[in-house]
Coordinates of N, CA and C in Angstrom, one line a residue:
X1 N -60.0 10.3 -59.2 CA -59.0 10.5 -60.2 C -58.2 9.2 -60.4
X2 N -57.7 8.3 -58.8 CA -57.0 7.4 -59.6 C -57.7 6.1 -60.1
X3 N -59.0 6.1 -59.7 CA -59.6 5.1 -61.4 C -59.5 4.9 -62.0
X4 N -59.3 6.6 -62.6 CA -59.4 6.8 -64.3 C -57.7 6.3 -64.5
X5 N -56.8 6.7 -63.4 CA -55.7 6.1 -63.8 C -55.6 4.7 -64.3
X6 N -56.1 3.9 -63.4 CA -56.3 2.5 -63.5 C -57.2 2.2 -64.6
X7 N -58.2 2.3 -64.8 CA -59.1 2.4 -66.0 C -58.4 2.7 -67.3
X8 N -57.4 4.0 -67.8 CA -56.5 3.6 -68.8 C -55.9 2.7 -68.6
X9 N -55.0 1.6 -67.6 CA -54.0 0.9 -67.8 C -54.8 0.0 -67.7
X10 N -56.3 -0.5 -67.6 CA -56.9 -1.9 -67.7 C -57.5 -1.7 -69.1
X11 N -57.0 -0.5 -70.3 CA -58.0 -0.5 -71.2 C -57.0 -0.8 -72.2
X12 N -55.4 -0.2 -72.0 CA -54.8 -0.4 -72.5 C -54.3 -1.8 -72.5
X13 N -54.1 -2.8 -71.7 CA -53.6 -3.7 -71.5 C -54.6 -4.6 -72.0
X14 N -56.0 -4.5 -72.0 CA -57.6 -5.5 -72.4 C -57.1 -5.2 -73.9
X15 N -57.0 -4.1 -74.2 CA -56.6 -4.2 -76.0 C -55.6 -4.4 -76.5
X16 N -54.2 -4.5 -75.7 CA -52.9 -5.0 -75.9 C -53.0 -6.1 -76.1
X17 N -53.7 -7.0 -75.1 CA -53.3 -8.4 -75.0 C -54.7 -8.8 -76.1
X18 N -55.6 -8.3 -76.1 CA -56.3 -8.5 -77.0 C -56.1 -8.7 -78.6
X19 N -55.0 -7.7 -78.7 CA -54.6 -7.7 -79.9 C -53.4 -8.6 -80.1
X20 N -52.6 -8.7 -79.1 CA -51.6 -10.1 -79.3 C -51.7 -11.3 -79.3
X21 N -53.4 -11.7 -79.1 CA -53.9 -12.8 -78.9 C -54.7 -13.4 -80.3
X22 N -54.7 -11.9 -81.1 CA -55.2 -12.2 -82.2 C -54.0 -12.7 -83.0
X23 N -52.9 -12.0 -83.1 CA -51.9 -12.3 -83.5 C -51.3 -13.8 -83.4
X24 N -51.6 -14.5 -82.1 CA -51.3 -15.8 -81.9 C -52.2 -16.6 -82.4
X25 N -53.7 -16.3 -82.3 CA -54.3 -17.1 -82.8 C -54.4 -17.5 -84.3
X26 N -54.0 -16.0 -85.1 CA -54.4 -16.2 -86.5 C -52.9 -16.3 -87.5
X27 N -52.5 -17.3 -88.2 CA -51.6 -17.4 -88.5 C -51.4 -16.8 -89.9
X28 N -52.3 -16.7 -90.5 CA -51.9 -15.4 -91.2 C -51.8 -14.0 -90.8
X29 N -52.0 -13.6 -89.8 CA -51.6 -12.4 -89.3 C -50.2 -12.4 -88.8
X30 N -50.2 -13.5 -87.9 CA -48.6 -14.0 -87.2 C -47.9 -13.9 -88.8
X31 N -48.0 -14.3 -89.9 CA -47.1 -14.8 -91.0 C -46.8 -12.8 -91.4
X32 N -47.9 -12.0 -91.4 CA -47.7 -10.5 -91.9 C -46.8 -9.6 -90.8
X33 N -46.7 -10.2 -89.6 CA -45.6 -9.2 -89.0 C -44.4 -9.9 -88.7
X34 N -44.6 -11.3 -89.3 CA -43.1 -12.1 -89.4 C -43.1 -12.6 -87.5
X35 N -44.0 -13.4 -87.4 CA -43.9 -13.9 -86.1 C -43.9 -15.5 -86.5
X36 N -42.8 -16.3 -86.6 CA -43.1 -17.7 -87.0 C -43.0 -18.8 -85.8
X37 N -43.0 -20.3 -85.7 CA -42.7 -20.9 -84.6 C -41.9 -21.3 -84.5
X38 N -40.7 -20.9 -85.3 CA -39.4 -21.3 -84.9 C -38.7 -19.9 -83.4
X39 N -39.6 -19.1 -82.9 CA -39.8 -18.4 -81.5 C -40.1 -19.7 -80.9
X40 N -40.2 -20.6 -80.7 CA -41.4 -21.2 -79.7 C -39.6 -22.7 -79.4
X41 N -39.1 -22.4 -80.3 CA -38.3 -23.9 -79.7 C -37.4 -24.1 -78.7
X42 N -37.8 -22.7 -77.9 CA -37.2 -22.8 -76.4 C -38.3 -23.3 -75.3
X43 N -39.6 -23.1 -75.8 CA -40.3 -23.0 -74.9 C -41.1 -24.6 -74.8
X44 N -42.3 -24.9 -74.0 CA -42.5 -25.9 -74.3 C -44.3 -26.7 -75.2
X45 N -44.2 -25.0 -75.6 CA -45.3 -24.8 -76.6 C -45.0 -25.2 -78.3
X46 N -45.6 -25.9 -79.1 CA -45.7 -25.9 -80.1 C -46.3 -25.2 -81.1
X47 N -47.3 -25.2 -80.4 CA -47.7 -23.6 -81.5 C -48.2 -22.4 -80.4
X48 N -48.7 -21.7 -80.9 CA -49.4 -20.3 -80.7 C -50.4 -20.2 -79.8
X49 N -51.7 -21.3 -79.6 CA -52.4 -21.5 -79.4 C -52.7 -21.1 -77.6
X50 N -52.0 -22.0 -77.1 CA -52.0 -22.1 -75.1 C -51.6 -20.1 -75.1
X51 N -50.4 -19.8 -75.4 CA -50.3 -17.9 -75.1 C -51.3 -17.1 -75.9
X52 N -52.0 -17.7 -77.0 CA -52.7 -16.7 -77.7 C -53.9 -17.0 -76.4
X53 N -54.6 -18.0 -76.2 CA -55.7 -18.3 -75.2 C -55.6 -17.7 -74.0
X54 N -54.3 -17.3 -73.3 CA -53.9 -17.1 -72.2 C -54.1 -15.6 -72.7
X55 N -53.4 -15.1 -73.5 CA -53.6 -13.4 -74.3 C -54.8 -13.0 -73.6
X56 N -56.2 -13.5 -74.2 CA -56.4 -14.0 -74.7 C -57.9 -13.5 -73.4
X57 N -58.0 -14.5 -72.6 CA -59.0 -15.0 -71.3 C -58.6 -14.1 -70.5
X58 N -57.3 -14.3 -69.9 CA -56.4 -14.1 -68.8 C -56.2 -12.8 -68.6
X59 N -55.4 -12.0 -69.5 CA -55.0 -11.1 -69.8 C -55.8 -9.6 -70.5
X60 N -56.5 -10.0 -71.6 CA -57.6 -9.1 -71.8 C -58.7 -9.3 -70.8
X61 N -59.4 -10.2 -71.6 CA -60.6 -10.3 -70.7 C -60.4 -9.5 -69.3
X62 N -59.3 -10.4 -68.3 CA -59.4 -9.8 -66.9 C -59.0 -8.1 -66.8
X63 N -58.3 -7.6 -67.6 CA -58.5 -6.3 -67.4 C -59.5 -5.8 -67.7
X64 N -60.4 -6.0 -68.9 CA -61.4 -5.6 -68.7 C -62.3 -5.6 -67.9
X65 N -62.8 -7.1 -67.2 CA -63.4 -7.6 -65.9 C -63.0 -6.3 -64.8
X66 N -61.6 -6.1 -64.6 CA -61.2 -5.4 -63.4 C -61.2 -3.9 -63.7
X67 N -61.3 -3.6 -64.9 CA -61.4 -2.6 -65.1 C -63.1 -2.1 -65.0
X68 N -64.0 -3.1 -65.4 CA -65.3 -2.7 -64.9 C -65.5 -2.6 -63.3
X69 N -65.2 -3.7 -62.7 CA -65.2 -3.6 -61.1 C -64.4 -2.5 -60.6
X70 N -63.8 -1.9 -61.2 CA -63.3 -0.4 -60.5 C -64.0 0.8 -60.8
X71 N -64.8 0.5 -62.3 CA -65.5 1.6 -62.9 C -66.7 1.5 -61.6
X72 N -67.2 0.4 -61.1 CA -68.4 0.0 -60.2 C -68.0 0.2 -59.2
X73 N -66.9 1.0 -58.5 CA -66.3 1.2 -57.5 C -66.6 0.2 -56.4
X74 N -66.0 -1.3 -56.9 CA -66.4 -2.2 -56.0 C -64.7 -2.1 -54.5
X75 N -65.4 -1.8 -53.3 CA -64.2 -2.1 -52.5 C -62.4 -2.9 -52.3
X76 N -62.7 -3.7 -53.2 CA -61.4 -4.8 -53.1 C -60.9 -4.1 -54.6
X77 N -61.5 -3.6 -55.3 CA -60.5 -3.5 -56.9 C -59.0 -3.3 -56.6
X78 N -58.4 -2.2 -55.9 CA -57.0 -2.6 -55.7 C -56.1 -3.4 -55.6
X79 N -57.1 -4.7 -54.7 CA -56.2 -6.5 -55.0 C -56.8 -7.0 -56.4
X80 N -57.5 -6.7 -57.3 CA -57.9 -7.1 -58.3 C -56.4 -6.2 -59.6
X81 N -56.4 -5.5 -59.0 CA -55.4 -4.4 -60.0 C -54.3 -5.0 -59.8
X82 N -53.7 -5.2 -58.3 CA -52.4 -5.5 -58.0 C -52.2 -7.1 -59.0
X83 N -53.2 -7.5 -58.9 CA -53.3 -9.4 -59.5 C -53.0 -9.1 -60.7
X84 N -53.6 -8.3 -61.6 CA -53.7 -8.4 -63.5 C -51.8 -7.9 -63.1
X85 N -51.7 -7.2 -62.7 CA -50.5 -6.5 -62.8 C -49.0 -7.4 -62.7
X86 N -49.5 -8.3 -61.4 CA -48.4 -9.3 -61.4 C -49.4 -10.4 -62.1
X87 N -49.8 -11.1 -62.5 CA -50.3 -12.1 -63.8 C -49.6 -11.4 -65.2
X88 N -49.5 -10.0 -65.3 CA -48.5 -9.0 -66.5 C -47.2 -9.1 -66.4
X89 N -46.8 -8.7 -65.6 CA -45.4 -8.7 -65.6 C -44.5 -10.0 -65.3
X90 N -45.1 -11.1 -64.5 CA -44.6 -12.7 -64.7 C -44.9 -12.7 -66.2
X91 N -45.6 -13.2 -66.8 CA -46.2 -13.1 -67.9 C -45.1 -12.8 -68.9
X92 N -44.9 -11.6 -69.2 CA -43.7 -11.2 -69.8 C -42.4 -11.7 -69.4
X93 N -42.1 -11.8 -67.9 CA -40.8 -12.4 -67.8 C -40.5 -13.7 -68.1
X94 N -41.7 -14.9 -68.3 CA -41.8 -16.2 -68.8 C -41.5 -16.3 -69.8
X95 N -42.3 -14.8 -70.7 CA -42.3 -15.1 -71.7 C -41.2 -15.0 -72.5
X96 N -40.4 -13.8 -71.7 CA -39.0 -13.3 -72.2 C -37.9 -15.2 -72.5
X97 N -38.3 -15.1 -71.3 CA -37.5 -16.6 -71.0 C -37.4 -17.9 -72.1
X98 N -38.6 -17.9 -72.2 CA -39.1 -18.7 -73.4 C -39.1 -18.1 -74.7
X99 N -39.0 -17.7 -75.4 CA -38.4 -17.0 -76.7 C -37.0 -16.4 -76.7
X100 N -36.9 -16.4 -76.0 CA -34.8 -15.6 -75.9 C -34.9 -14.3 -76.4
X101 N -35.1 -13.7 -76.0 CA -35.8 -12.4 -76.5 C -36.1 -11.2 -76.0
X102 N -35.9 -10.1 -76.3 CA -36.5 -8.9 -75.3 C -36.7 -7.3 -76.5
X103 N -37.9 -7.3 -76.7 CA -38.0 -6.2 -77.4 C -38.7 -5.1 -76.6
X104 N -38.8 -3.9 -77.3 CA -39.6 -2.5 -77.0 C -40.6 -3.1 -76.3
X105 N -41.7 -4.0 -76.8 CA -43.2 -4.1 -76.2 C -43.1 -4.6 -74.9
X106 N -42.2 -5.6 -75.1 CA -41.6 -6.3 -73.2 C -41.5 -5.4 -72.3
X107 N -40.7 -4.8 -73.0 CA -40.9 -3.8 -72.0 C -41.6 -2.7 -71.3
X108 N -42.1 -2.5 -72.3 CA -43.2 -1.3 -72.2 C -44.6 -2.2 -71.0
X109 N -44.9 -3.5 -71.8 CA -45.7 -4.2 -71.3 C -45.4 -4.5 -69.7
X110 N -44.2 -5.0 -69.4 CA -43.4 -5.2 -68.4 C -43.6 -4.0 -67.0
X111 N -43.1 -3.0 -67.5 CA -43.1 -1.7 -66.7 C -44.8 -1.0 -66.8
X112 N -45.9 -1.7 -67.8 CA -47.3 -1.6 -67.3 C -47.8 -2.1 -66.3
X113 N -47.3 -3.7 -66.2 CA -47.8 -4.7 -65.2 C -47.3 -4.6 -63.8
X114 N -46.3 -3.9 -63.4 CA -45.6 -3.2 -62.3 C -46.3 -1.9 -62.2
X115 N -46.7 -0.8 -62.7 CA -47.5 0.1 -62.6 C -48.3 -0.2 -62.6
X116 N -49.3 -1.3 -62.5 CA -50.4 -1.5 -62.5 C -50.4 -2.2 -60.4
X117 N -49.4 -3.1 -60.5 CA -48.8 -3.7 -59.4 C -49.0 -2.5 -58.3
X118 N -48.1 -1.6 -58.3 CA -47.4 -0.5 -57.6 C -48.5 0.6 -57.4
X119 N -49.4 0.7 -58.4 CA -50.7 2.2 -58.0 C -51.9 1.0 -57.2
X120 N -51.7 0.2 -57.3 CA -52.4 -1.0 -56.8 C -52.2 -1.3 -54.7
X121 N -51.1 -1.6 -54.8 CA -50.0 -1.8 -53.3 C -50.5 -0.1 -52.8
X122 N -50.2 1.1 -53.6 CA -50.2 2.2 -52.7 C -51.9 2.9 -52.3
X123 N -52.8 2.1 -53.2 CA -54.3 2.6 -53.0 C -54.6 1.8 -51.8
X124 N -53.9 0.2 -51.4 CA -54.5 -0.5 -50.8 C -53.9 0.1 -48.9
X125 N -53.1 0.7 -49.3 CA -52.2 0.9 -48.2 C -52.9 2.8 -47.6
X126 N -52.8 3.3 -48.4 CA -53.4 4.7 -48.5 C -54.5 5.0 -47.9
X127 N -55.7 3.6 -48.4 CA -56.6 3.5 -48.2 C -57.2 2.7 -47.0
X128 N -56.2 1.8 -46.5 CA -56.2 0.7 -45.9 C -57.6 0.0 -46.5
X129 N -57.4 -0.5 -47.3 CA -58.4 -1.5 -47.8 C -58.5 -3.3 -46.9
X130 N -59.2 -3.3 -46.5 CA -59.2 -4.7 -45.9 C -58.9 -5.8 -47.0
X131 N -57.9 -7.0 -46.5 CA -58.2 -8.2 -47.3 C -59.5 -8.5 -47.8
X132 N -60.0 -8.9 -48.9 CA -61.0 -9.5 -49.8 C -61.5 -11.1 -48.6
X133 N -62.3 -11.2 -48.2 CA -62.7 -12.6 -48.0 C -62.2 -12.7 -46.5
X134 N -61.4 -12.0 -45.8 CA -60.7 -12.8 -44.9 C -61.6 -12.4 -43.4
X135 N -61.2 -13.3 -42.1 CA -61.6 -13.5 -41.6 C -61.8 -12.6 -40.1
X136 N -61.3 -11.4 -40.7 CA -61.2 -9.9 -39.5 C -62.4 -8.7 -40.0
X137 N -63.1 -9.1 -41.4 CA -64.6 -8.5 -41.8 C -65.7 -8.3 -41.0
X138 N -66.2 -7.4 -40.7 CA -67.2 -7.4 -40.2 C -68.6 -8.0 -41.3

């Protein structure tokens, strides 16, 4: 059961950021919901490009990556869950920081990437899942 939990929040988030990444990349789209680069003159980006790529690779892509390794019920997914989750939630707090800014999606996105964090920490713990790689494996 809690896969499927996980599995919504890596499907939602692969098509969130998916779709914010479109939005960064394509500047007529950015111009249709009134996202221009006068956002960006706190930050130390000039255009759209480095956060739409990051959207983008990082953020989609890897949830969906981790969202298939949990579909594959590979052992370590929970440190893979906890990771997108804080890569999410820094993510937004940078981003908050860098635009001056804080809307609905921040937040929403925000309190994903901590729930994703948090069902993550309690499967590893629940479960006692061993460290990934480390040196007490048999």
């Amino acid at each position: 059961m809690m896969r499927w939990v996980f599995l919504f929040f890596n499907l939602l988030m692969g098509f969130g950021a998916g779709s914010g990444s479109f939005l960064a990349l394509n500047a007529g789209a950015r111009e249709a919901v009134g996202i221009n680069s006068s956002m960006l003159v706190h930050s130390p980006f000039t255009s759209f490009l480095i956060p739409g790529l990051f959207l983008l690779l990082v953020l989609s892509c890897g949830n969906f990556l981790v969202g298939f390794l949990t579909l594959k019920k590979l052992p370590d997914f929970p440190y893979y869950q906890c990771l997108v989750g804080a890569i999410l939630f820094l993510w937004i707090m940078i981003q908050c920081v860098m635009i001056w800014d804080i809307v609905a999606l921040h937040v929403i996105f925000f309190s994903v990437g901590v729930i994703q964090f948090a069902l993550g920490l309690w499967t590893i713990r629940k479960q006692q899942v061993p460290f990934p790689f480390s040196a007490h494996q048999n």
